[in-house]
């Protein structure tokens, strides 16, 4: 009878240890997956922000270049008109 009780206690201890190990492994896997997902989301957000900033900077540069070209053309046309009026 004592042997049966000891065997039952050992089986219960082994089952409890196995369950605890499985739960710990599952928790570790879930934490790792959550951390990986968070890192991927942060990286995607950083890439999107960088792309948006680069596009906005390129648009600003294009607008500034076009504005400078327009100002130069207006100044040149004005000079040509002034010279034509003075000469003619």
Short mmCIF file of N, CA and C in Angstrom, two decimals:
data_model
loop_
_atom_site.label_atom_id
_atom_site.label_comp_id
_atom_site.label_asym_id
_atom_site.label_seq_id
_atom_site.Cartn_x
_atom_site.Cartn_y
_atom_site.Cartn_z
N UNK A 1 0.82 -1.20 0.00
CA UNK A 1 0.00 0.00 0.00
C UNK A 1 0.87 1.27 0.00
N UNK A 2 1.91 1.26 0.80
CA UNK A 2 2.81 2.40 0.87
C UNK A 2 3.49 2.59 -0.48
N UNK A 3 3.83 1.50 -1.13
CA UNK A 3 4.47 1.57 -2.45
C UNK A 3 3.55 2.24 -3.47
N UNK A 4 2.29 1.90 -3.42
CA UNK A 4 1.32 2.49 -4.35
C UNK A 4 1.21 3.99 -4.10
N UNK A 5 1.18 4.40 -2.86
CA UNK A 5 1.07 5.82 -2.53
C UNK A 5 2.33 6.56 -3.01
N UNK A 6 3.49 5.97 -2.83
CA UNK A 6 4.73 6.59 -3.27
C UNK A 6 4.76 6.71 -4.78
N UNK A 7 4.33 5.68 -5.48
CA UNK A 7 4.30 5.72 -6.95
C UNK A 7 3.32 6.78 -7.43
N UNK A 8 2.18 6.87 -6.82
CA UNK A 8 1.17 7.87 -7.21
C UNK A 8 1.73 9.27 -6.96
N UNK A 9 2.41 9.47 -5.85
CA UNK A 9 3.00 10.78 -5.54
C UNK A 9 4.07 11.12 -6.58
N UNK A 10 4.90 10.16 -6.94
CA UNK A 10 5.93 10.40 -7.96
C UNK A 10 5.31 10.74 -9.31
N UNK A 11 4.27 10.04 -9.67
CA UNK A 11 3.60 10.32 -10.96
C UNK A 11 3.00 11.72 -10.94
N UNK A 12 2.39 12.08 -9.84
CA UNK A 12 1.79 13.42 -9.73
C UNK A 12 2.89 14.48 -9.81
N UNK A 13 4.01 14.26 -9.16
CA UNK A 13 5.11 15.22 -9.19
C UNK A 13 5.65 15.34 -10.61
N UNK A 14 5.81 14.23 -11.30
CA UNK A 14 6.32 14.26 -12.68
C UNK A 14 5.33 15.01 -13.58
N UNK A 15 4.05 14.74 -13.42
CA UNK A 15 3.04 15.42 -14.25
C UNK A 15 3.06 16.92 -13.96
N UNK A 16 3.17 17.30 -12.71
CA UNK A 16 3.19 18.72 -12.35
C UNK A 16 4.43 19.39 -12.94
N UNK A 17 5.57 18.72 -12.86
CA UNK A 17 6.80 19.28 -13.41
C UNK A 17 6.69 19.44 -14.92
N UNK A 18 6.14 18.43 -15.59
CA UNK A 18 5.98 18.51 -17.05
C UNK A 18 5.03 19.65 -17.41
N UNK A 19 3.95 19.79 -16.68
CA UNK A 19 2.99 20.87 -16.97
C UNK A 19 3.65 22.23 -16.74
N UNK A 20 4.42 22.37 -15.68
CA UNK A 20 5.09 23.64 -15.40
C UNK A 20 6.10 23.96 -16.50
N UNK A 21 6.85 22.96 -16.93
CA UNK A 21 7.84 23.17 -17.99
C UNK A 21 7.14 23.58 -19.28
N UNK A 22 6.05 22.91 -19.61
CA UNK A 22 5.31 23.24 -20.84
C UNK A 22 4.76 24.66 -20.76
N UNK A 23 4.22 25.03 -19.61
CA UNK A 23 3.68 26.39 -19.45
C UNK A 23 4.79 27.42 -19.58
N UNK A 24 5.93 27.16 -18.98
CA UNK A 24 7.05 28.10 -19.05
C UNK A 24 7.53 28.23 -20.50
N UNK A 25 7.63 27.12 -21.21
CA UNK A 25 8.06 27.17 -22.61
C UNK A 25 7.05 27.94 -23.45
N UNK A 26 5.78 27.71 -23.23
CA UNK A 26 4.74 28.43 -23.99
C UNK A 26 4.81 29.92 -23.70
N UNK A 27 5.00 30.29 -22.44
CA UNK A 27 5.10 31.71 -22.08
C UNK A 27 6.33 32.34 -22.73
N UNK A 28 7.44 31.63 -22.72
CA UNK A 28 8.67 32.15 -23.36
C UNK A 28 8.44 32.33 -24.86
N UNK A 29 7.81 31.36 -25.50
CA UNK A 29 7.56 31.46 -26.95
C UNK A 29 6.63 32.64 -27.24
N UNK A 30 5.60 32.81 -26.43
CA UNK A 30 4.66 33.92 -26.64
C UNK A 30 5.38 35.26 -26.46
N UNK A 31 6.22 35.36 -25.44
CA UNK A 31 6.95 36.61 -25.20
C UNK A 31 7.89 36.90 -26.37
N UNK A 32 8.58 35.87 -26.86
CA UNK A 32 9.50 36.07 -27.99
C UNK A 32 8.72 36.50 -29.23
N UNK A 33 7.59 35.88 -29.48
CA UNK A 33 6.78 36.25 -30.65
C UNK A 33 6.29 37.69 -30.52
N UNK A 34 5.84 38.07 -29.34
CA UNK A 34 5.36 39.45 -29.13
C UNK A 34 6.50 40.45 -29.33
N UNK A 35 7.67 40.13 -28.82
CA UNK A 35 8.82 41.03 -28.98
C UNK A 35 9.20 41.15 -30.45
N UNK A 36 9.20 40.03 -31.17
CA UNK A 36 9.53 40.06 -32.60
C UNK A 36 8.50 40.89 -33.36
N UNK A 37 7.23 40.72 -33.04
CA UNK A 37 6.17 41.49 -33.72
C UNK A 37 6.34 42.98 -33.43
N UNK A 38 6.64 43.32 -32.18
CA UNK A 38 6.84 44.73 -31.82
C UNK A 38 8.04 45.31 -32.58
N UNK A 39 9.13 44.56 -32.65
CA UNK A 39 10.32 45.03 -33.37
C UNK A 39 10.01 45.22 -34.85
N UNK A 40 9.28 44.29 -35.45
CA UNK A 40 8.93 44.40 -36.87
C UNK A 40 8.04 45.61 -37.10
N UNK A 41 7.07 45.82 -36.23
CA UNK A 41 6.17 46.98 -36.37
C UNK A 41 6.96 48.28 -36.24
N UNK A 42 7.85 48.34 -35.27
CA UNK A 42 8.67 49.55 -35.09
C UNK A 42 9.54 49.79 -36.32
N UNK A 43 10.14 48.73 -36.85
CA UNK A 43 10.97 48.89 -38.05
C UNK A 43 10.15 49.36 -39.24
N UNK A 44 8.95 48.80 -39.40
CA UNK A 44 8.09 49.23 -40.52
C UNK A 44 7.71 50.70 -40.35
N UNK A 45 7.38 51.10 -39.14
CA UNK A 45 7.02 52.51 -38.90
C UNK A 45 8.21 53.42 -39.19
N UNK A 46 9.40 53.01 -38.76
CA UNK A 46 10.60 53.82 -39.02
C UNK A 46 10.86 53.93 -40.52
N UNK A 47 10.72 52.82 -41.24
CA UNK A 47 10.94 52.85 -42.70
C UNK A 47 9.91 53.76 -43.37
N UNK A 48 8.66 53.66 -42.96
CA UNK A 48 7.61 54.51 -43.56
C UNK A 48 7.89 55.98 -43.27
N UNK A 49 8.28 56.29 -42.04
CA UNK A 49 8.58 57.69 -41.69
C UNK A 49 9.76 58.20 -42.50
N UNK A 50 10.80 57.38 -42.65
CA UNK A 50 11.97 57.80 -43.43
C UNK A 50 11.58 58.03 -44.88
N UNK A 51 10.78 57.13 -45.45
CA UNK A 51 10.35 57.29 -46.85
C UNK A 51 9.53 58.56 -47.01
N UNK A 52 8.62 58.81 -46.08
CA UNK A 52 7.79 60.02 -46.16
C UNK A 52 8.66 61.27 -46.05
N UNK A 53 9.61 61.26 -45.13
CA UNK A 53 10.50 62.42 -44.98
C UNK A 53 11.32 62.65 -46.24
N UNK A 54 11.85 61.57 -46.82
CA UNK A 54 12.64 61.70 -48.05
C UNK A 54 11.78 62.24 -49.18
N UNK A 55 10.56 61.74 -49.32
CA UNK A 55 9.67 62.23 -50.39
C UNK A 55 9.34 63.70 -50.18
N UNK A 56 9.05 64.09 -48.94
CA UNK A 56 8.72 65.50 -48.66
C UNK A 56 9.93 66.39 -48.94
N UNK A 57 11.12 65.94 -48.54
CA UNK A 57 12.33 66.74 -48.81
C UNK A 57 12.56 66.86 -50.31
N UNK A 58 12.36 65.76 -51.05
CA UNK A 58 12.52 65.83 -52.51
C UNK A 58 11.51 66.80 -53.12
N UNK A 59 10.27 66.76 -52.65
CA UNK A 59 9.25 67.68 -53.17
C UNK A 59 9.62 69.13 -52.87
N UNK A 60 10.12 69.39 -51.66
CA UNK A 60 10.53 70.75 -51.30
C UNK A 60 11.68 71.20 -52.18
N UNK A 61 12.64 70.31 -52.43
CA UNK A 61 13.77 70.66 -53.29
C UNK A 61 13.28 70.97 -54.70
N UNK A 62 12.37 70.17 -55.22
CA UNK A 62 11.84 70.41 -56.57
C UNK A 62 11.11 71.75 -56.62
N UNK A 63 10.31 72.04 -55.60
CA UNK A 63 9.58 73.32 -55.57
C UNK A 63 10.55 74.49 -55.50
N UNK A 64 11.60 74.37 -54.69
CA UNK A 64 12.58 75.45 -54.58
C UNK A 64 13.32 75.64 -55.90
N UNK A 65 13.71 74.54 -56.54
CA UNK A 65 14.41 74.64 -57.83
C UNK A 65 13.51 75.29 -58.88
N UNK A 66 12.26 74.87 -58.93
CA UNK A 66 11.32 75.47 -59.90
C UNK A 66 11.14 76.96 -59.60
N UNK A 67 11.02 77.31 -58.33
CA UNK A 67 10.86 78.72 -57.96
C UNK A 67 12.09 79.53 -58.37
N UNK A 68 13.28 78.99 -58.15
CA UNK A 68 14.50 79.70 -58.54
C UNK A 68 14.56 79.86 -60.05
N UNK A 69 14.21 78.82 -60.78
CA UNK A 69 14.21 78.90 -62.25
C UNK A 69 13.22 79.95 -62.72
N UNK A 70 12.04 79.98 -62.13
CA UNK A 70 11.03 80.98 -62.51
C UNK A 70 11.53 82.38 -62.21
N UNK A 71 12.14 82.58 -61.05
CA UNK A 71 12.67 83.91 -60.70
C UNK A 71 13.77 84.32 -61.67
N UNK A 72 14.66 83.39 -62.01
CA UNK A 72 15.73 83.71 -62.96
C UNK A 72 15.15 84.06 -64.32
N UNK A 73 14.15 83.32 -64.78
CA UNK A 73 13.52 83.61 -66.08
C UNK A 73 12.86 84.99 -66.04
N UNK A 74 12.15 85.29 -64.95
CA UNK A 74 11.48 86.59 -64.84
C UNK A 74 12.52 87.71 -64.84
N UNK A 75 13.61 87.54 -64.11
CA UNK A 75 14.66 88.56 -64.08
C UNK A 75 15.27 88.74 -65.46
N UNK A 76 15.55 87.64 -66.16
CA UNK A 76 16.14 87.74 -67.50
C UNK A 76 15.18 88.42 -68.47
N UNK A 77 13.92 88.04 -68.42
CA UNK A 77 12.93 88.68 -69.32
C UNK A 77 12.81 90.16 -68.99
N UNK A 78 12.81 90.49 -67.71
CA UNK A 78 12.74 91.91 -67.32
C UNK A 78 13.96 92.67 -67.83
N UNK A 79 15.14 92.08 -67.70
CA UNK A 79 16.35 92.73 -68.21
C UNK A 79 16.28 92.92 -69.72
N UNK A 80 15.80 91.91 -70.43
CA UNK A 80 15.68 92.02 -71.89
C UNK A 80 14.71 93.14 -72.25
N UNK A 81 13.59 93.21 -71.55
CA UNK A 81 12.61 94.26 -71.83
C UNK A 81 13.19 95.63 -71.51
N UNK A 82 13.89 95.76 -70.38
CA UNK A 82 14.49 97.05 -70.01
C UNK A 82 15.53 97.46 -71.03
N UNK A 83 16.38 96.52 -71.45
CA UNK A 83 17.40 96.84 -72.46
C UNK A 83 16.74 97.21 -73.77
N UNK A 84 15.69 96.50 -74.15
CA UNK A 84 14.99 96.80 -75.41
C UNK A 84 14.36 98.19 -75.35
N UNK A 85 13.79 98.53 -74.19
CA UNK A 85 13.17 99.86 -74.06
C UNK A 85 14.25 100.95 -74.08
N UNK A 86 15.36 100.70 -73.41
CA UNK A 86 16.44 101.70 -73.39
C UNK A 86 17.07 101.87 -74.76
N UNK A 87 17.27 100.77 -75.47
CA UNK A 87 17.90 100.84 -76.79
C UNK A 87 16.91 101.38 -77.82
N UNK A 88 15.71 100.84 -77.75
CA UNK A 88 14.74 101.13 -78.81
C UNK A 88 13.97 102.36 -78.58
#
